[in-house]
């Protein structure tokens, strides 16, 4: 049997790139002879992350669907047609046997090209509210896989979110002491992780800084991940015992292992990772967009694994009156951890990789 060639399409945000990379790693693990190509753009996160992972990145022009009749709408057919021709040529030249898309501007030409060439395509949708690209590509797909239940796509079934092996296999209890010490904190005191993701969240950063002295005075510790270039927000606290300020954590499993409770946004990847490792959380959904972050965290909250507080309601009083008492309640945190872990899925990357390889062999 010839080694398959698969094309993984997705980009722009970590929500698309991270599951793509996790799936690619599992494909290469399951079939070391398989050729894995990634389709993205030259200006998304994938431009750095895909080559860094040792994958070949093929780029096409970013061509957003027009939302209103303007000059961009007039130019759209020619620009999109050019991308479509490039992807068709790529699939033919490289003998692509299956396509798997994760969302983003590069997916529509990949989906249309695969349909015209009768190459099986699979779709993975990370959010409860699917994006336009995956809504367009789901019909006629060989498989539609989702991170969450009740995602409104035809034929959808939940397999979870493909994630890095280090997160998927994390044993928080076994790693906690070493992880806490690695951040210069005390394993005998509870740790609150606050993070707005790789880009940070200004409001979360400001609220935790304003509340930090109270949290520390009541025996808590804070691991504050500000986002790249945003550490100045907590500079005045940098020398305080029990407050650790970092702009970015490359291996988030270390932060998850150190933490007893997390205050985070509720992007699909974050929710999936927190439930996979059973870390109780307070979700503060991003207050812009189409509301998908609130939807992403909804089922975990209903199951008892997390709380949800709107960005507008998060303030110093909530931090010290709601979140601090929770951090100081080990019994409740244990119950939330169990509820969270019951919702989590840890083998999504392996399952999706297996489906992609099977489709490529059939194709």
Coordinates of C-alpha atoms in Angstrom, one line a residue:
X1 CA 0.0 0.0 0.0
X2 CA 1.4 3.4 -1.0
X3 CA 2.1 5.9 1.7
X4 CA -0.8 8.4 1.8
X5 CA -0.6 12.2 1.4
X6 CA -3.0 14.3 3.4
X7 CA -3.7 18.0 3.3
X8 CA -4.7 19.7 6.6
X9 CA -6.2 23.1 6.1
X10 CA -6.7 25.8 8.7
X11 CA -5.2 29.0 10.0
X12 CA -5.4 32.5 11.3
X13 CA -6.0 31.7 14.9
X14 CA -4.8 29.3 17.6
X15 CA -8.2 27.7 17.6
X16 CA -7.6 26.5 14.1
X17 CA -3.8 26.0 14.1
X18 CA -3.4 24.1 17.4
X19 CA -5.8 21.2 16.6
X20 CA -4.2 21.0 13.1
X21 CA -0.8 20.6 14.6
X22 CA -1.9 18.0 17.2
X23 CA -3.6 16.0 14.4
X24 CA -0.6 16.2 12.2
X25 CA 1.6 14.9 15.0
X26 CA -0.7 11.9 15.5
X27 CA -0.8 11.2 11.8
X28 CA 2.9 11.0 11.6
X29 CA 3.0 8.8 14.8
X30 CA 0.4 6.4 13.4
X31 CA 1.9 6.3 9.9
X32 CA 5.5 7.6 9.8
X33 CA 5.5 7.1 6.0
X34 CA 2.5 9.5 5.5
X35 CA 3.2 12.8 3.9
X36 CA 1.4 15.6 5.7
X37 CA 0.9 19.0 4.1
X38 CA -0.6 22.1 5.8
X39 CA -2.5 24.7 3.9
X40 CA -2.5 28.2 5.4
X41 CA -1.8 31.8 4.7
X42 CA 1.5 33.8 5.0
X43 CA 0.2 36.1 7.7
X44 CA -1.6 33.9 10.1
X45 CA -0.2 32.1 13.2
X46 CA 0.4 29.1 11.0
X47 CA 3.2 30.9 9.2
X48 CA 5.4 30.5 12.3
X49 CA 3.9 27.5 14.1
X50 CA 3.6 25.1 11.2
X51 CA 7.3 25.2 10.0
X52 CA 8.4 25.2 13.7
X53 CA 6.6 21.9 14.1
X54 CA 8.5 20.4 11.1
X55 CA 5.6 20.5 8.7
X56 CA 5.5 21.7 5.2
X57 CA 3.3 24.8 4.9
X58 CA 1.8 25.7 1.5
X59 CA 0.3 29.2 1.5
X60 CA -2.5 30.8 -0.5
X61 CA -3.9 34.3 -0.5
X62 CA -6.3 35.2 2.3
X63 CA -9.6 35.9 0.6
X64 CA -12.4 36.8 3.1
X65 CA -15.9 36.3 1.9
X66 CA -17.4 39.7 1.2
X67 CA -19.9 40.9 3.7
X68 CA -21.1 44.0 1.8
X69 CA -21.2 45.2 -1.8
X70 CA -17.9 47.1 -2.2
X71 CA -14.7 47.0 -4.2
X72 CA -13.5 43.9 -2.3
X73 CA -16.7 42.1 -3.3
X74 CA -16.1 42.9 -7.0
X75 CA -12.6 41.5 -6.7
X76 CA -13.6 38.5 -4.8
X77 CA -14.5 36.1 -7.6
X78 CA -11.1 36.5 -9.4
X79 CA -9.1 36.3 -6.2
X80 CA -11.0 33.3 -4.9
X81 CA -10.8 31.6 -8.3
X82 CA -7.0 32.0 -8.2
X83 CA -6.7 30.4 -4.8
X84 CA -9.0 27.6 -5.9
X85 CA -6.8 26.9 -9.0
X86 CA -3.7 26.8 -6.8
X87 CA -5.2 24.3 -4.4
X88 CA -6.5 22.1 -7.2
X89 CA -3.0 22.1 -8.7
X90 CA -1.5 21.3 -5.4
X91 CA -3.8 18.3 -4.8
X92 CA -3.1 16.9 -8.2
X93 CA 0.6 17.4 -8.2
X94 CA 1.1 16.0 -4.7
X95 CA -1.4 13.1 -5.0
X96 CA -3.5 14.2 -2.0
X97 CA -5.7 11.4 -0.8
X98 CA -7.7 13.2 1.9
X99 CA -8.3 16.7 3.1
X100 CA -9.1 17.7 6.7
X101 CA -10.2 21.3 7.4
X102 CA -10.2 23.1 10.8
X103 CA -11.7 26.4 9.7
X104 CA -10.4 29.7 8.5
X105 CA -10.1 31.5 5.2
X106 CA -8.0 28.7 3.5
X107 CA -10.7 26.1 4.0
X108 CA -13.3 27.0 1.3
X109 CA -10.9 26.5 -1.6
X110 CA -9.6 23.3 -0.1
X111 CA -13.2 22.0 0.4
X112 CA -14.3 23.0 -3.2
X113 CA -11.1 21.6 -4.7
X114 CA -11.5 18.3 -2.9
X115 CA -15.1 18.0 -4.0
X116 CA -14.3 18.6 -7.7
X117 CA -11.5 16.0 -7.5
X118 CA -13.6 13.5 -5.6
X119 CA -11.1 13.5 -2.7
X120 CA -12.7 12.7 0.6
X121 CA -12.8 15.6 3.1
X122 CA -13.2 15.7 6.8
X123 CA -14.1 18.7 8.9
X124 CA -13.3 19.5 12.5
X125 CA -15.3 22.3 14.1
X126 CA -13.9 23.6 17.4
X127 CA -16.8 25.9 18.4
X128 CA -20.3 25.2 19.4
X129 CA -21.3 27.9 16.9
X130 CA -19.6 26.8 13.7
X131 CA -17.8 29.2 11.4
X132 CA -18.8 30.0 7.8
X133 CA -16.1 28.0 6.2
X134 CA -17.1 24.8 8.0
X135 CA -20.8 25.4 7.5
X136 CA -20.1 25.6 3.7
X137 CA -17.9 22.5 3.7
X138 CA -19.9 20.2 5.9
X139 CA -22.4 19.1 3.3
X140 CA -21.0 16.1 1.4
X141 CA -18.1 15.7 3.8
X142 CA -16.9 12.2 4.6
X143 CA -17.0 13.0 8.3
X144 CA -18.0 16.1 10.4
X145 CA -16.3 16.0 13.8
X146 CA -16.8 18.5 16.6
X147 CA -15.2 19.4 19.9
X148 CA -18.6 19.9 21.6
X149 CA -22.1 18.3 21.5
X150 CA -25.0 19.9 19.7
X151 CA -22.9 21.8 17.1
X152 CA -25.3 22.6 14.3
X153 CA -23.6 20.9 11.4
X154 CA -25.1 18.1 9.3
X155 CA -24.0 14.6 10.4
X156 CA -21.8 16.1 13.2
X157 CA -20.4 13.8 15.9
X158 CA -18.3 14.8 18.9
X159 CA -14.8 13.5 19.2
X160 CA -13.4 16.3 21.3
X161 CA -10.5 18.7 20.5
X162 CA -7.2 17.5 19.2
X163 CA -4.6 18.8 21.6
X164 CA -0.9 18.5 22.4
X165 CA 0.2 15.2 23.9
X166 CA 1.6 17.0 27.0
X167 CA -1.8 18.3 27.9
X168 CA -3.8 15.2 26.9
X169 CA -1.7 13.0 29.1
X170 CA -1.3 15.4 32.1
X171 CA -1.7 14.0 35.6
X172 CA -2.2 17.2 37.6
X173 CA -1.9 15.6 41.0
X174 CA 1.4 13.9 40.2
X175 CA 2.9 17.0 38.6
X176 CA 1.6 19.6 40.9
X177 CA 4.4 20.0 43.4
X178 CA 7.2 20.2 40.8
X179 CA 5.1 22.5 38.6
X180 CA 4.3 24.9 41.4
X181 CA 8.0 25.1 42.4
X182 CA 9.0 25.6 38.8
X183 CA 7.1 28.9 38.9
X184 CA 8.7 29.9 42.1
X185 CA 5.6 29.4 44.2
X186 CA 4.8 27.4 47.4
X187 CA 3.2 24.0 47.0
X188 CA 1.5 24.3 50.4
X189 CA -0.6 27.3 49.2
X190 CA -3.4 27.2 46.6
X191 CA -2.6 28.7 43.2
X192 CA -4.9 30.8 41.0
X193 CA -4.0 30.8 37.3
X194 CA -5.2 33.9 35.4
X195 CA -4.7 33.9 31.7
X196 CA -6.4 35.5 28.7
X197 CA -4.5 33.3 26.2
X198 CA -1.4 34.0 24.1
X199 CA -2.6 37.6 23.3
X200 CA -3.7 38.3 26.8
X201 CA -6.9 40.0 28.0
X202 CA -6.5 43.6 29.3
X203 CA -9.5 43.5 31.5
X204 CA -8.6 40.2 33.2
X205 CA -5.1 41.5 33.7
X206 CA -6.2 44.7 35.3
X207 CA -8.8 43.0 37.6
X208 CA -6.3 40.4 38.9
X209 CA -3.7 43.1 39.6
X210 CA -6.2 45.2 41.5
X211 CA -7.2 42.1 43.5
X212 CA -3.8 40.6 44.1
X213 CA -3.0 42.0 47.5
X214 CA -6.3 40.7 48.9
X215 CA -5.8 37.2 47.4
X216 CA -2.2 37.1 48.7
X217 CA -3.3 38.3 52.2
X218 CA -5.8 35.4 52.4
X219 CA -3.2 32.7 51.7
X220 CA -3.7 32.4 47.9
X221 CA -1.0 32.6 45.2
X222 CA -1.4 33.9 41.7
X223 CA 0.2 32.7 38.5
X224 CA -0.5 35.6 36.1
X225 CA 0.0 34.9 32.4
X226 CA -0.5 38.4 30.9
X227 CA 0.0 37.7 27.2
X228 CA 3.0 38.7 25.1
X229 CA 4.3 42.2 25.7
X230 CA 1.8 42.9 28.6
X231 CA 3.8 42.3 31.7
X232 CA 3.9 46.0 32.6
X233 CA 0.4 45.7 34.0
X234 CA 1.7 43.8 37.0
X235 CA 5.2 45.3 37.3
X236 CA 4.5 46.8 40.7
X237 CA 3.7 43.4 42.1
X238 CA 6.6 41.6 40.5
X239 CA 8.5 41.2 43.8
X240 CA 5.6 40.1 45.9
X241 CA 5.8 36.7 47.5
X242 CA 3.1 34.4 46.0
X243 CA 2.6 36.5 42.8
X244 CA 4.3 35.1 39.7
X245 CA 4.2 37.3 36.5
X246 CA 4.9 35.7 33.1
X247 CA 3.9 36.9 29.7
X248 CA 3.6 33.5 28.0
X249 CA 3.9 29.8 28.9
X250 CA 5.0 27.6 26.0
X251 CA 3.9 24.4 27.7
X252 CA 0.6 25.2 29.3
X253 CA 0.4 21.8 30.9
X254 CA 2.9 23.2 33.5
X255 CA 0.5 26.0 34.3
X256 CA -2.4 23.6 34.5
X257 CA -0.5 21.3 36.8
X258 CA 0.5 24.1 39.1
X259 CA -3.0 25.6 39.3
X260 CA -5.9 24.7 41.7
X261 CA -8.3 27.1 39.9
X262 CA -8.2 29.0 36.6
X263 CA -9.7 32.3 35.5
X264 CA -9.7 32.3 31.7
X265 CA -11.5 33.1 28.5
X266 CA -13.6 30.3 27.1
X267 CA -12.2 29.7 23.7
X268 CA -12.8 26.2 22.4
X269 CA -9.2 25.1 22.9
X270 CA -9.0 26.4 26.5
X271 CA -12.3 24.8 27.5
X272 CA -11.3 21.5 25.9
X273 CA -7.9 21.5 27.6
X274 CA -9.2 22.5 31.0
X275 CA -11.7 19.7 31.0
X276 CA -9.2 17.2 29.6
X277 CA -7.0 17.8 32.7
X278 CA -9.9 18.4 35.1
X279 CA -8.9 21.9 36.2
X280 CA -11.8 23.9 37.8
X281 CA -12.3 27.2 36.1
X282 CA -14.1 30.5 36.1
X283 CA -14.8 31.3 32.5
X284 CA -14.9 35.0 31.4
X285 CA -16.1 34.8 27.8
X286 CA -14.6 37.3 25.3
X287 CA -17.2 40.1 25.0
X288 CA -16.9 40.5 21.3
X289 CA -17.7 38.2 18.3
X290 CA -20.8 36.1 17.9
X291 CA -21.1 34.8 21.4
X292 CA -19.4 31.5 20.7
X293 CA -17.2 31.6 23.8
X294 CA -20.2 31.7 26.1
X295 CA -21.6 28.7 24.2
X296 CA -18.3 26.8 24.4
X297 CA -18.3 26.9 28.2
X298 CA -22.0 26.4 28.8
X299 CA -22.1 22.6 29.1
X300 CA -19.1 22.5 31.5
X301 CA -20.8 25.1 33.7
X302 CA -24.1 23.2 33.7
X303 CA -22.1 20.0 34.6
X304 CA -20.6 21.8 37.6
X305 CA -17.1 21.9 36.4
X306 CA -16.8 25.7 36.0
X307 CA -18.5 29.0 36.8
X308 CA -19.1 31.7 34.1
X309 CA -18.9 35.4 34.7
X310 CA -19.4 38.0 32.0
X311 CA -16.5 40.3 31.2
X312 CA -18.6 43.3 32.3
X313 CA -19.3 41.8 35.7
X314 CA -15.8 40.7 36.5
X315 CA -14.4 43.2 39.0
X316 CA -12.4 43.3 42.2
X317 CA -15.4 42.5 44.3
X318 CA -16.2 39.4 42.3
X319 CA -12.5 38.3 42.5
X320 CA -12.4 38.7 46.3
X321 CA -16.0 37.8 47.1
X322 CA -16.6 34.8 44.7
X323 CA -13.3 33.6 43.2
X324 CA -11.1 33.8 46.3
X325 CA -13.6 31.8 48.5
X326 CA -13.7 29.2 45.8
X327 CA -9.9 29.0 45.7
X328 CA -9.9 28.5 49.5
X329 CA -12.4 25.6 49.3
X330 CA -10.6 22.3 48.5
X331 CA -13.7 20.1 48.8
X332 CA -15.6 22.2 46.2
X333 CA -12.6 22.3 43.9
X334 CA -12.3 18.5 44.0
X335 CA -16.0 18.2 43.1
X336 CA -15.6 20.7 40.2
X337 CA -12.5 18.9 39.0
X338 CA -14.3 15.6 38.8
X339 CA -17.2 17.2 37.0
X340 CA -14.8 18.9 34.6
X341 CA -12.8 15.8 33.8
X342 CA -16.0 13.8 33.2
X343 CA -16.7 16.2 30.3
X344 CA -13.2 16.2 28.9
X345 CA -11.9 14.0 26.0
X346 CA -8.2 13.3 25.8
X347 CA -7.8 11.1 22.6
X348 CA -9.4 13.4 20.0
X349 CA -6.1 13.8 18.1
X350 CA -5.6 10.1 17.7
X351 CA -9.2 9.5 16.7
X352 CA -9.1 12.2 14.1
X353 CA -5.7 11.1 12.7
X354 CA -7.0 7.6 12.3
X355 CA -10.1 8.8 10.4
X356 CA -8.0 11.0 8.1
X357 CA -5.6 8.1 7.3
X358 CA -8.5 5.7 6.7
X359 CA -10.1 8.2 4.3
X360 CA -6.8 8.7 2.5
X361 CA -6.4 5.0 2.0
X362 CA -9.9 4.7 0.8
X363 CA -9.6 7.7 -1.5

